[in-house]
mmCIF file of C-alpha atoms in Angstrom:
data_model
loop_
_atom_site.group_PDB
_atom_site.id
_atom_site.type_symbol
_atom_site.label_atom_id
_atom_site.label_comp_id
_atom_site.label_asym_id
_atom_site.label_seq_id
_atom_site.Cartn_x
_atom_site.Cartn_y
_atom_site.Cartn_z
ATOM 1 C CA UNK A 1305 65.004 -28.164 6.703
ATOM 2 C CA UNK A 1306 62.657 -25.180 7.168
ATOM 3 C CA UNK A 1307 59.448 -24.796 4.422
ATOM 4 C CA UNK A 1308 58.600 -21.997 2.525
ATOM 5 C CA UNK A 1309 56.702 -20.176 4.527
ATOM 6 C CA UNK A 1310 59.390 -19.896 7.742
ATOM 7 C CA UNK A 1311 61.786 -18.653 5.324
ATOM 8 C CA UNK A 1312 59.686 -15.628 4.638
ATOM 9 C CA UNK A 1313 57.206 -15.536 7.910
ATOM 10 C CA UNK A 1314 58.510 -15.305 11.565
ATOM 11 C CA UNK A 1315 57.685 -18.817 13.529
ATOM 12 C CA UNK A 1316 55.630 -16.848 16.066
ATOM 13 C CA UNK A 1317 53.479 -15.197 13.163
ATOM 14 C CA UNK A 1318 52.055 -18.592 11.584
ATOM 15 C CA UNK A 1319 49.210 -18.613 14.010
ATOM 16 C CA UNK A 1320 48.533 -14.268 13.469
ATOM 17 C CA UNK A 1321 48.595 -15.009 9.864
ATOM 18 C CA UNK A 1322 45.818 -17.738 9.724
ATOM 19 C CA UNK A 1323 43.687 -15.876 12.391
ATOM 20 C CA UNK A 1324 43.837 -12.984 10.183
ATOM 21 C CA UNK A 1325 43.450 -14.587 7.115
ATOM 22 C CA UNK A 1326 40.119 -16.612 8.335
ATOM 23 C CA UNK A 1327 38.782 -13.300 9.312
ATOM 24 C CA UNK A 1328 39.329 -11.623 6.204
ATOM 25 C CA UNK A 1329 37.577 -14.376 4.711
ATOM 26 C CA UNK A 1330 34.370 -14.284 6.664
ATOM 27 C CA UNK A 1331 33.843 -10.977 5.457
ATOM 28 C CA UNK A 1332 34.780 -11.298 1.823
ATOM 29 C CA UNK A 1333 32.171 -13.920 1.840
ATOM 30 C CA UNK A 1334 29.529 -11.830 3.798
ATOM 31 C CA UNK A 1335 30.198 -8.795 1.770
ATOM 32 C CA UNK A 1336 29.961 -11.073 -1.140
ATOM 33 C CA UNK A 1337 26.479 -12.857 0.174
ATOM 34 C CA UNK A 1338 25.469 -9.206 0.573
ATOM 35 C CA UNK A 1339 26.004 -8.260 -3.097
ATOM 36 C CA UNK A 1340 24.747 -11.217 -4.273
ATOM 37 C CA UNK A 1341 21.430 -10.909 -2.749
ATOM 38 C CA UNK A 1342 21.404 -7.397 -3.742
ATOM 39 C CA UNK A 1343 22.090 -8.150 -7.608
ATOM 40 C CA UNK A 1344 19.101 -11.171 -7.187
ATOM 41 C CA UNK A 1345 17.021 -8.146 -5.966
ATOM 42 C CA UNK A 1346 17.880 -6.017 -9.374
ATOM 43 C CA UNK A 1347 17.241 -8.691 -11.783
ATOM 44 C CA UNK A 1348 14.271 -9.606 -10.421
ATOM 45 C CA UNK A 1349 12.184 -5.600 -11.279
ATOM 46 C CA UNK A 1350 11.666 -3.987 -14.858
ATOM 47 C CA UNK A 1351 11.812 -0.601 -12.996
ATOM 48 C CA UNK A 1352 15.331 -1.640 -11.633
ATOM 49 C CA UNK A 1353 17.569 -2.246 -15.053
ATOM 50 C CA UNK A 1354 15.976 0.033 -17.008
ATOM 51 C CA UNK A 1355 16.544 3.225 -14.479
ATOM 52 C CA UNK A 1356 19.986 4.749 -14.867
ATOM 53 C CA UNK A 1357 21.076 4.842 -11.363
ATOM 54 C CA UNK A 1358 19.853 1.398 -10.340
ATOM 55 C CA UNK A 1359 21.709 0.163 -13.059
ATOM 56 C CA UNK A 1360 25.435 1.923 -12.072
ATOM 57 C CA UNK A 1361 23.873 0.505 -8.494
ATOM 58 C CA UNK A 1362 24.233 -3.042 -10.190
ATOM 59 C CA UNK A 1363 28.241 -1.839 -12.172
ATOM 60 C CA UNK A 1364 29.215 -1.505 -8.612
ATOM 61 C CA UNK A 1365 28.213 -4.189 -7.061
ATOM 62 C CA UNK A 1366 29.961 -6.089 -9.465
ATOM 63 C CA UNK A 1367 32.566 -4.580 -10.027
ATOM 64 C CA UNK A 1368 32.883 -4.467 -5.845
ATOM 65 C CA UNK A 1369 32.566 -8.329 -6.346
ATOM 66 C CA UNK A 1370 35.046 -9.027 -8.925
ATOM 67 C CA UNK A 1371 37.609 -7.081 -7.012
ATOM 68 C CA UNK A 1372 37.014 -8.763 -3.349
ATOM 69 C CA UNK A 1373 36.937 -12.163 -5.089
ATOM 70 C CA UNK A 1374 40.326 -11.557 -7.071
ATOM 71 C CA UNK A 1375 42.256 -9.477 -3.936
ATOM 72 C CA UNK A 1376 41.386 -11.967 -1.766
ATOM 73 C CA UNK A 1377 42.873 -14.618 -3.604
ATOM 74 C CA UNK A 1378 46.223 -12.245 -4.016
ATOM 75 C CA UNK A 1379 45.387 -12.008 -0.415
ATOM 76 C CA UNK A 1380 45.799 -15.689 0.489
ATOM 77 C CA UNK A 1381 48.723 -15.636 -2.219
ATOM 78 C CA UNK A 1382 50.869 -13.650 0.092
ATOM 79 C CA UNK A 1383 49.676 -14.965 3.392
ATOM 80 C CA UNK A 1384 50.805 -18.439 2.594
ATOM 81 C CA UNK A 1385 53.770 -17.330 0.112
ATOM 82 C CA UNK A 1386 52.175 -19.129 -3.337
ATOM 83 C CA UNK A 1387 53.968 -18.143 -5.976
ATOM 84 C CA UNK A 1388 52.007 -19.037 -9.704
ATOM 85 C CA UNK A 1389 53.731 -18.006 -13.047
ATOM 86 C CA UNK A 1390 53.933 -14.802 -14.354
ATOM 87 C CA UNK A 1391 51.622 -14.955 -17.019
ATOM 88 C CA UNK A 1392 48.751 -16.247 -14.747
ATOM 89 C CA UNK A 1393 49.580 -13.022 -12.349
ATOM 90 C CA UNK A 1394 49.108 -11.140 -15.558
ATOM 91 C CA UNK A 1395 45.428 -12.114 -15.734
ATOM 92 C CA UNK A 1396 44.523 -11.592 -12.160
ATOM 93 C CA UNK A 1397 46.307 -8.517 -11.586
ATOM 94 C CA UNK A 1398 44.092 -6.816 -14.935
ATOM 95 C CA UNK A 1399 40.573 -7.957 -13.509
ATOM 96 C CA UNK A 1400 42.268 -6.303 -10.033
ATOM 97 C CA UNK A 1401 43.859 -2.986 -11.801
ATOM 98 C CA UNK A 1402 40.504 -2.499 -14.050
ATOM 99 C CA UNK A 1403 37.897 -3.159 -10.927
ATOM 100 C CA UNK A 1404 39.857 -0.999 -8.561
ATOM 101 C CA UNK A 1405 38.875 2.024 -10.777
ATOM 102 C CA UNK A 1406 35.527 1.273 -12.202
ATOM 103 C CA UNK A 1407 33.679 1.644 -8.661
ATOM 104 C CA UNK A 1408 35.317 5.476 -8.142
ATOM 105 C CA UNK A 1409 34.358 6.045 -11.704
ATOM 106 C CA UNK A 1410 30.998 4.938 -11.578
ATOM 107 C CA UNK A 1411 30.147 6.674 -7.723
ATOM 108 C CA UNK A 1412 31.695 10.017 -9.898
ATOM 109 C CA UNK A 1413 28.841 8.858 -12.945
ATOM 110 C CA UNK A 1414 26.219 8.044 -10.226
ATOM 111 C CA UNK A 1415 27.152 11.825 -8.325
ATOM 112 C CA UNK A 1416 26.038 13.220 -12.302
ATOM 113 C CA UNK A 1417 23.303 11.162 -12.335
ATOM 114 C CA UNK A 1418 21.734 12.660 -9.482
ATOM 115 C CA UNK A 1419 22.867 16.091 -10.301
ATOM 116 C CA UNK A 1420 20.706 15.829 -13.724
ATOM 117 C CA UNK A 1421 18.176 14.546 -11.839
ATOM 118 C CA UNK A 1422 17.963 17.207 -9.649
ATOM 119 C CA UNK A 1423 19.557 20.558 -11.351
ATOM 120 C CA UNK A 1424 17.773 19.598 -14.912
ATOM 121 C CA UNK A 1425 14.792 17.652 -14.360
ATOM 122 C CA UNK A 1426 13.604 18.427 -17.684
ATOM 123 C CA UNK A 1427 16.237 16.363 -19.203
ATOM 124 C CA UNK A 1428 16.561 13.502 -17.055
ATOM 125 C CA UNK A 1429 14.885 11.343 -19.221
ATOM 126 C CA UNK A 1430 16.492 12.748 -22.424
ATOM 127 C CA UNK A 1431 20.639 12.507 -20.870
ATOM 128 C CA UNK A 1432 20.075 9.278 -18.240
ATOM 129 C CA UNK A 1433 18.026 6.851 -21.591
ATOM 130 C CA UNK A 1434 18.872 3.210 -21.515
ATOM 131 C CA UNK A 1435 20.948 3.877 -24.340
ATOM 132 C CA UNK A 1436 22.492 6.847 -22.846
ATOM 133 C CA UNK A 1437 23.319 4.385 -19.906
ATOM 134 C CA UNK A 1438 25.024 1.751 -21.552
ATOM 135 C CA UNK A 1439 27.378 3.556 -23.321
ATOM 136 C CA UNK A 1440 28.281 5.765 -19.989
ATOM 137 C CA UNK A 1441 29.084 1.811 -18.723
ATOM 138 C CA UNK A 1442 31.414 1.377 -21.519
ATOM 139 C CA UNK A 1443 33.420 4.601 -21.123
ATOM 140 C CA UNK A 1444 33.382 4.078 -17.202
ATOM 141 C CA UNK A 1445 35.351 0.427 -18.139
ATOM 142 C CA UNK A 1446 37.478 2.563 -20.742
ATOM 143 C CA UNK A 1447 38.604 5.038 -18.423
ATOM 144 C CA UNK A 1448 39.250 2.039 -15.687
ATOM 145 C CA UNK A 1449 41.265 0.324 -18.109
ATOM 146 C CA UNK A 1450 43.927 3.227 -18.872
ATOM 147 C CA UNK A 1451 46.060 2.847 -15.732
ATOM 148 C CA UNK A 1452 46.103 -0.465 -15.965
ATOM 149 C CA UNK A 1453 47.024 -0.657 -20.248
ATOM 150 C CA UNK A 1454 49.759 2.072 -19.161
ATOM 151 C CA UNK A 1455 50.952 -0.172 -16.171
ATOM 152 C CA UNK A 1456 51.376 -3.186 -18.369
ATOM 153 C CA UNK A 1457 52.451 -1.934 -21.820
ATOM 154 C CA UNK A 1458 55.524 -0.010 -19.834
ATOM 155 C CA UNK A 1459 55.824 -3.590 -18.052
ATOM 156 C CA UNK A 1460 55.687 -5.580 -21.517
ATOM 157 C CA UNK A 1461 58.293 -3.388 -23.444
ATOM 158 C CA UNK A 1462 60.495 -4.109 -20.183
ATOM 159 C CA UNK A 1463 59.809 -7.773 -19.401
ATOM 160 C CA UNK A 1464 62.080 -10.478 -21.574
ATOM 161 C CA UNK A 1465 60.415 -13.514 -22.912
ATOM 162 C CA UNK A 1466 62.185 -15.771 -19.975
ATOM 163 C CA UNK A 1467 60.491 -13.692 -17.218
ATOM 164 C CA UNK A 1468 56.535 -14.747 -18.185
ATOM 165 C CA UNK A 1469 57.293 -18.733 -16.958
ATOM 166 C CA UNK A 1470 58.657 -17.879 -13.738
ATOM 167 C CA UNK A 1471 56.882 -17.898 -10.290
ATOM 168 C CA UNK A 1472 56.482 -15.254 -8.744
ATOM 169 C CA UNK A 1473 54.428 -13.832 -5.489
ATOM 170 C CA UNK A 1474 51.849 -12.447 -7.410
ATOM 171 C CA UNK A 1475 50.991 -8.606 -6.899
ATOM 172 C CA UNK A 1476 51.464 -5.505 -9.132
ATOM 173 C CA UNK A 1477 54.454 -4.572 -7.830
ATOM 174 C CA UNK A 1478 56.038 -7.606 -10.159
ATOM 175 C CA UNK A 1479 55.436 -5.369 -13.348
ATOM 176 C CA UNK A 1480 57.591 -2.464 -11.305
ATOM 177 C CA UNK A 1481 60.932 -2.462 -12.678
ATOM 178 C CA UNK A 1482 62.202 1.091 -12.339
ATOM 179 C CA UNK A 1483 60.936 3.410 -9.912
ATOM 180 C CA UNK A 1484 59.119 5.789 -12.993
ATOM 181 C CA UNK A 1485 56.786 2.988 -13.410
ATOM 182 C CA UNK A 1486 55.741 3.256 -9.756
ATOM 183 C CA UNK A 1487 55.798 7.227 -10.635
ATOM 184 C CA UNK A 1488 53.675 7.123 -13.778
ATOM 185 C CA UNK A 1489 51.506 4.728 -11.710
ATOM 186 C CA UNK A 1490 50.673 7.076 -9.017
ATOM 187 C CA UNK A 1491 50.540 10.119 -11.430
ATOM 188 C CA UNK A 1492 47.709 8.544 -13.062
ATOM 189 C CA UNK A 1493 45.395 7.186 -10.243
ATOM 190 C CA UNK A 1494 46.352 10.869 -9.063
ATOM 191 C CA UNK A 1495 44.910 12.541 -12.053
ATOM 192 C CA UNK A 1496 42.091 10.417 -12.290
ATOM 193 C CA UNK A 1497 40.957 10.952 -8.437
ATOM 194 C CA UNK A 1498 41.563 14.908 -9.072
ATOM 195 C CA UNK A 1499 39.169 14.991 -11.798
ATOM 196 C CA UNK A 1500 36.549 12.982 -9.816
ATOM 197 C CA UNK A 1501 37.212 14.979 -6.935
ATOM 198 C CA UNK A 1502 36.749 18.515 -8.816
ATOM 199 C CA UNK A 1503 32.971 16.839 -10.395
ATOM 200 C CA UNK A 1504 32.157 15.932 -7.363
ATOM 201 C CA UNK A 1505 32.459 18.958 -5.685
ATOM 202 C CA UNK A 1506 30.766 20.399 -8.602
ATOM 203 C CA UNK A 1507 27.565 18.614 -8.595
ATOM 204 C CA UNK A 1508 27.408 19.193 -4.104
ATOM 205 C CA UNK A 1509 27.631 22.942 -4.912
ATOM 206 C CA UNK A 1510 25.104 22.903 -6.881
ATOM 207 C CA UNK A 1511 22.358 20.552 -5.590
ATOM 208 C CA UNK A 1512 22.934 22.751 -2.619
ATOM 209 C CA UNK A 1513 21.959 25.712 -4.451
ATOM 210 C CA UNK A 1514 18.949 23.795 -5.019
ATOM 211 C CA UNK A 1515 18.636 22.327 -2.426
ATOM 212 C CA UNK A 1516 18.605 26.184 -0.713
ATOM 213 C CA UNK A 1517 15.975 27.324 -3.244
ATOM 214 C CA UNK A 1518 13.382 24.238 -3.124
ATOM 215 C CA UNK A 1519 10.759 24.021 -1.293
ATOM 216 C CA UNK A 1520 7.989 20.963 -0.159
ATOM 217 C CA UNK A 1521 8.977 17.724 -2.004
ATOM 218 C CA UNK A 1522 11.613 18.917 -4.154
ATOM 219 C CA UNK A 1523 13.568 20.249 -1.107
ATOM 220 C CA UNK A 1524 13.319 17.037 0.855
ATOM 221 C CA UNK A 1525 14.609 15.270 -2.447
ATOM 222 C CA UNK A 1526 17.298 17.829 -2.825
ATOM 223 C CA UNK A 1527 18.744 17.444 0.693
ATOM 224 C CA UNK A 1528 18.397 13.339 0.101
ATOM 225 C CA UNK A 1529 20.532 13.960 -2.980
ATOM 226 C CA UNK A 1530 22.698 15.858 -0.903
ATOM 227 C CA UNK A 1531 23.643 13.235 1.206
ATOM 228 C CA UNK A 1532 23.745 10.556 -0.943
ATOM 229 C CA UNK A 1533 26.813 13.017 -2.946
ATOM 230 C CA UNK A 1534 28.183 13.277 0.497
ATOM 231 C CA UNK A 1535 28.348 9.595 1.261
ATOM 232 C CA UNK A 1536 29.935 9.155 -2.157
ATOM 233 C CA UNK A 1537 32.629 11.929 -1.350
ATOM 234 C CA UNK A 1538 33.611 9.707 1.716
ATOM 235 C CA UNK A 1539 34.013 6.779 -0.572
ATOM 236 C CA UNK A 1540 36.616 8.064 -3.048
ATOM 237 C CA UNK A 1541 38.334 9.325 -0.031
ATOM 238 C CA UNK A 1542 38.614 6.166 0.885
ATOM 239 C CA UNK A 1543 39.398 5.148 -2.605
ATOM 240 C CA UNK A 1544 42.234 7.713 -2.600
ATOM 241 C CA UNK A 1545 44.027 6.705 0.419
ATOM 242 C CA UNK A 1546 44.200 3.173 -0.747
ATOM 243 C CA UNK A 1547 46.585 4.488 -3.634
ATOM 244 C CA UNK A 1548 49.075 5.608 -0.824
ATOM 245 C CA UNK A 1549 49.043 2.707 0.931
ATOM 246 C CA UNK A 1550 51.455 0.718 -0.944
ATOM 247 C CA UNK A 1551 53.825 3.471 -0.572
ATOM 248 C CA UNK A 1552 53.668 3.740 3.091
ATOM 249 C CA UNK A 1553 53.935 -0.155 3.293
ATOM 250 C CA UNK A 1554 57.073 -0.449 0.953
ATOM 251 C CA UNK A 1555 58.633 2.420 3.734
ATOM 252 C CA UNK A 1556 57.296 0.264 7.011
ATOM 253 C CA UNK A 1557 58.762 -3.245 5.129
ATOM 254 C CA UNK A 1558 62.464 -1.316 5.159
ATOM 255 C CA UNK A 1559 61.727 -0.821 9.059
ATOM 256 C CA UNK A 1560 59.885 -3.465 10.921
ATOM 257 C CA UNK A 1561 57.877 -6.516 9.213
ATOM 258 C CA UNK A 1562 55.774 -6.898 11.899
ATOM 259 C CA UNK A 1563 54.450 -3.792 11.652
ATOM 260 C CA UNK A 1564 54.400 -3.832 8.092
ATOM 261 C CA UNK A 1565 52.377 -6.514 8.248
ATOM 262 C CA UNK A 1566 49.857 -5.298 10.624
ATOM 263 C CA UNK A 1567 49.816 -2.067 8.599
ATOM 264 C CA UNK A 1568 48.959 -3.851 5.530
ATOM 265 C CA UNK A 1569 45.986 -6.460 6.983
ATOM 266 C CA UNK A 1570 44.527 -2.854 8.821
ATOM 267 C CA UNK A 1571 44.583 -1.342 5.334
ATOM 268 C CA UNK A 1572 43.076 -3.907 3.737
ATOM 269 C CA UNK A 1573 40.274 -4.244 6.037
ATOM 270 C CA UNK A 1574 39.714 -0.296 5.961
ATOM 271 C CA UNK A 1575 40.561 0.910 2.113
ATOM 272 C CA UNK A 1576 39.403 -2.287 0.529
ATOM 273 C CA UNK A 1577 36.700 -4.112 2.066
ATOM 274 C CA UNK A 1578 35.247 -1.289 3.762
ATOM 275 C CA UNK A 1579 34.461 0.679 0.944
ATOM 276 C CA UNK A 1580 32.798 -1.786 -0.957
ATOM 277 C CA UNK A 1581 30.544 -2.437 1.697
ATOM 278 C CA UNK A 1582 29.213 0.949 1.766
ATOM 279 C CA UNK A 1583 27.498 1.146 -1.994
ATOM 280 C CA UNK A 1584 24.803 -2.022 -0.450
ATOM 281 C CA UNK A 1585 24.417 0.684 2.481
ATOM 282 C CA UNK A 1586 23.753 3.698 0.699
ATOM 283 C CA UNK A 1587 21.418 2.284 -1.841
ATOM 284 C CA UNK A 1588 20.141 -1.229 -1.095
ATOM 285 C CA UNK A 1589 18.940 0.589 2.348
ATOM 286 C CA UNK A 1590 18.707 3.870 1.779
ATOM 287 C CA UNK A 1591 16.572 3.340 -1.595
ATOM 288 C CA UNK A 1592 13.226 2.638 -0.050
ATOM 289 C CA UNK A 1593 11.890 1.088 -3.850
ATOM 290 C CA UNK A 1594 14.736 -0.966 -3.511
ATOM 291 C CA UNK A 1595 14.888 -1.615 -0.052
ATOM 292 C CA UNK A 1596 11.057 -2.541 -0.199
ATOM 293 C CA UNK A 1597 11.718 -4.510 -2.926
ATOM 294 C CA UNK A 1598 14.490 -6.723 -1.266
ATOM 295 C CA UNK A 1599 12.310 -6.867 1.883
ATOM 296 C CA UNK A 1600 9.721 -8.527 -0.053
ATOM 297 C CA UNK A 1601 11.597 -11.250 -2.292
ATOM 298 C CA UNK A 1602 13.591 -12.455 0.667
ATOM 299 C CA UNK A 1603 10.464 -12.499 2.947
ATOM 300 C CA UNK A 1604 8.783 -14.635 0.287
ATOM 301 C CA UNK A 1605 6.396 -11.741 -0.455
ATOM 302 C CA UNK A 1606 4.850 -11.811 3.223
ATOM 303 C CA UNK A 1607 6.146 -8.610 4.115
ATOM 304 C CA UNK A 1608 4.039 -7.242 1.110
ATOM 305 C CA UNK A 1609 0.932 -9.279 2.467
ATOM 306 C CA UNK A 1610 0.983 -7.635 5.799
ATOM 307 C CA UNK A 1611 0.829 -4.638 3.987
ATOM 308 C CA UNK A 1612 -2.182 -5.021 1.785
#
């Protein structure tokens, strides 16, 4: 009698499927390693958690964290065809619907951030206080939260009583009944992206005005603000196309399953782990304070001796 996983998995894919899934995990846990050292670096300076855009810096990398750690275990889930009760999908699939959000959010925060900082320097301090800063955390986890409350109260109102103790392969597309939920689904991530989009674009026009007007330090700060909008423009495009991608997968899966299944592991690799490996890029290197600063606590502080 065949297992499980022949019923669902071509013979000749069993090998593909581990290869791949061994490789995804090398780089969860790299990207992981990464963030970790990175958070280690931000606990370890004053100057770090009480700045405004070292501490979104920190959101992301957690949230970027929380949101590897919980794919990739929806990740191994479908590889090997484990199916867990509906109520414990439940739980994973909220820490995955609220974390896929709050990094686009808080890049769109971090973009304002720097367009205070450089369009109304006066009122930096005033607009990006401690205070200031940790209620802009809470509303960025409120506004992550609404697709997924919409998502599961339409699911909830839907679901009988019966259906939370079966198993099920777990993945957000078990909450889908009727094809308006995968509708209102995409409306909403739409919305949400458009809106980011639009302040984004916002905030480049006008730290290039600036940018164009400056002159000595403030210009080279400008332009380095510049870039660092630019960098976050590529990441919510990135963060866009992954909310098309399980449309183009549920077309491929009607067609060919091994090239859905290639399709799906490529997107994965690109729209999920990619860009959460480009916030440690743009500001653990980038930063030189905090670059400096990771140099010297995993250098055991001889990096600042050859210095002195």
């Amino acid at each position: 009698m065949a297992d499980n996983n022949s019923l669902f998995f071509p013979e000749s894919l069993q090998k593909q499927i581990n290869d791949k899934v061994i490789i995804v995990q090398i780089l969860v846990i790299i990207f992981l390693c990464i963030n970790l050292l990175l958070i280690i670096t931000f606990s370890k300076k004053e100057c770090f958690y009480t700045t405004t855009r070292y501490v979104l810096f920190a959101v992301t990398l957690l949230s970027d964290s929380f949101l590897l750690f919980m794919s990739n275990i929806l990740v191994i889930f479908t590889h090997f065809y484990i199916t867990i009760q509906v109520w414990l999908c439940i739980i994973i699939c909220v820490v995955v619907l609220v974390y896929v959000t709050v990094t686009p959010v808080t890049l769109t925060a971090m973009t304002l951030e720097r367009y205070v900082a450089i369009c109304m320097p006066l009122r930096h301090g005033e607009l990006c206080s401690t205070r200031n800063t940790i209620h802009c955390i809470l509303i960025i986890h409120c506004l992550s939260s609404v697709p997924c409350i919409v998502i599961l109260s339409t699911f909830f109102v839907s679901a009988s009583l019966s259906f939370y103790k079966q198993y099920q392969l777990c993945s957000v597309e078990v909450f889908m009944f009727y094809i308006w939920q995968q509708h209102l689904r995409s409306a909403i991530y739409q919305l949400q992206f458009l809106i980011m989009s639009i302040i984004l674009i916002f905030c480049y026009v006008e730290i290039m005005k600036v940018a164009k007007a400056a002159s000595g330090e403030d210009k080279k700060s400008s332009k380095k603000g510049l870039r660092t909008v630019v960098l976050h423009g590529f990441q919510l495009l990135l963060c866009l196309i992954q909310l098309w991608c399980p449309f183009i997968e549920a077309a491929l899966f009607q067609i060919d399953y091994n090239l859905f299944y290639d399709v799906r592991y490529v997107n994965y690799i690109l729209f999920y782990l990619a860009p959460r490996c480009l916030s440690p890029l743009i500001y653990g290197l980038r930063d030189e304070a905090f670059f400096n600063a990771l140099k010297n606590y995993f250098s055991f502080g001889l990096c600042k001796r050859n210095t002195i």
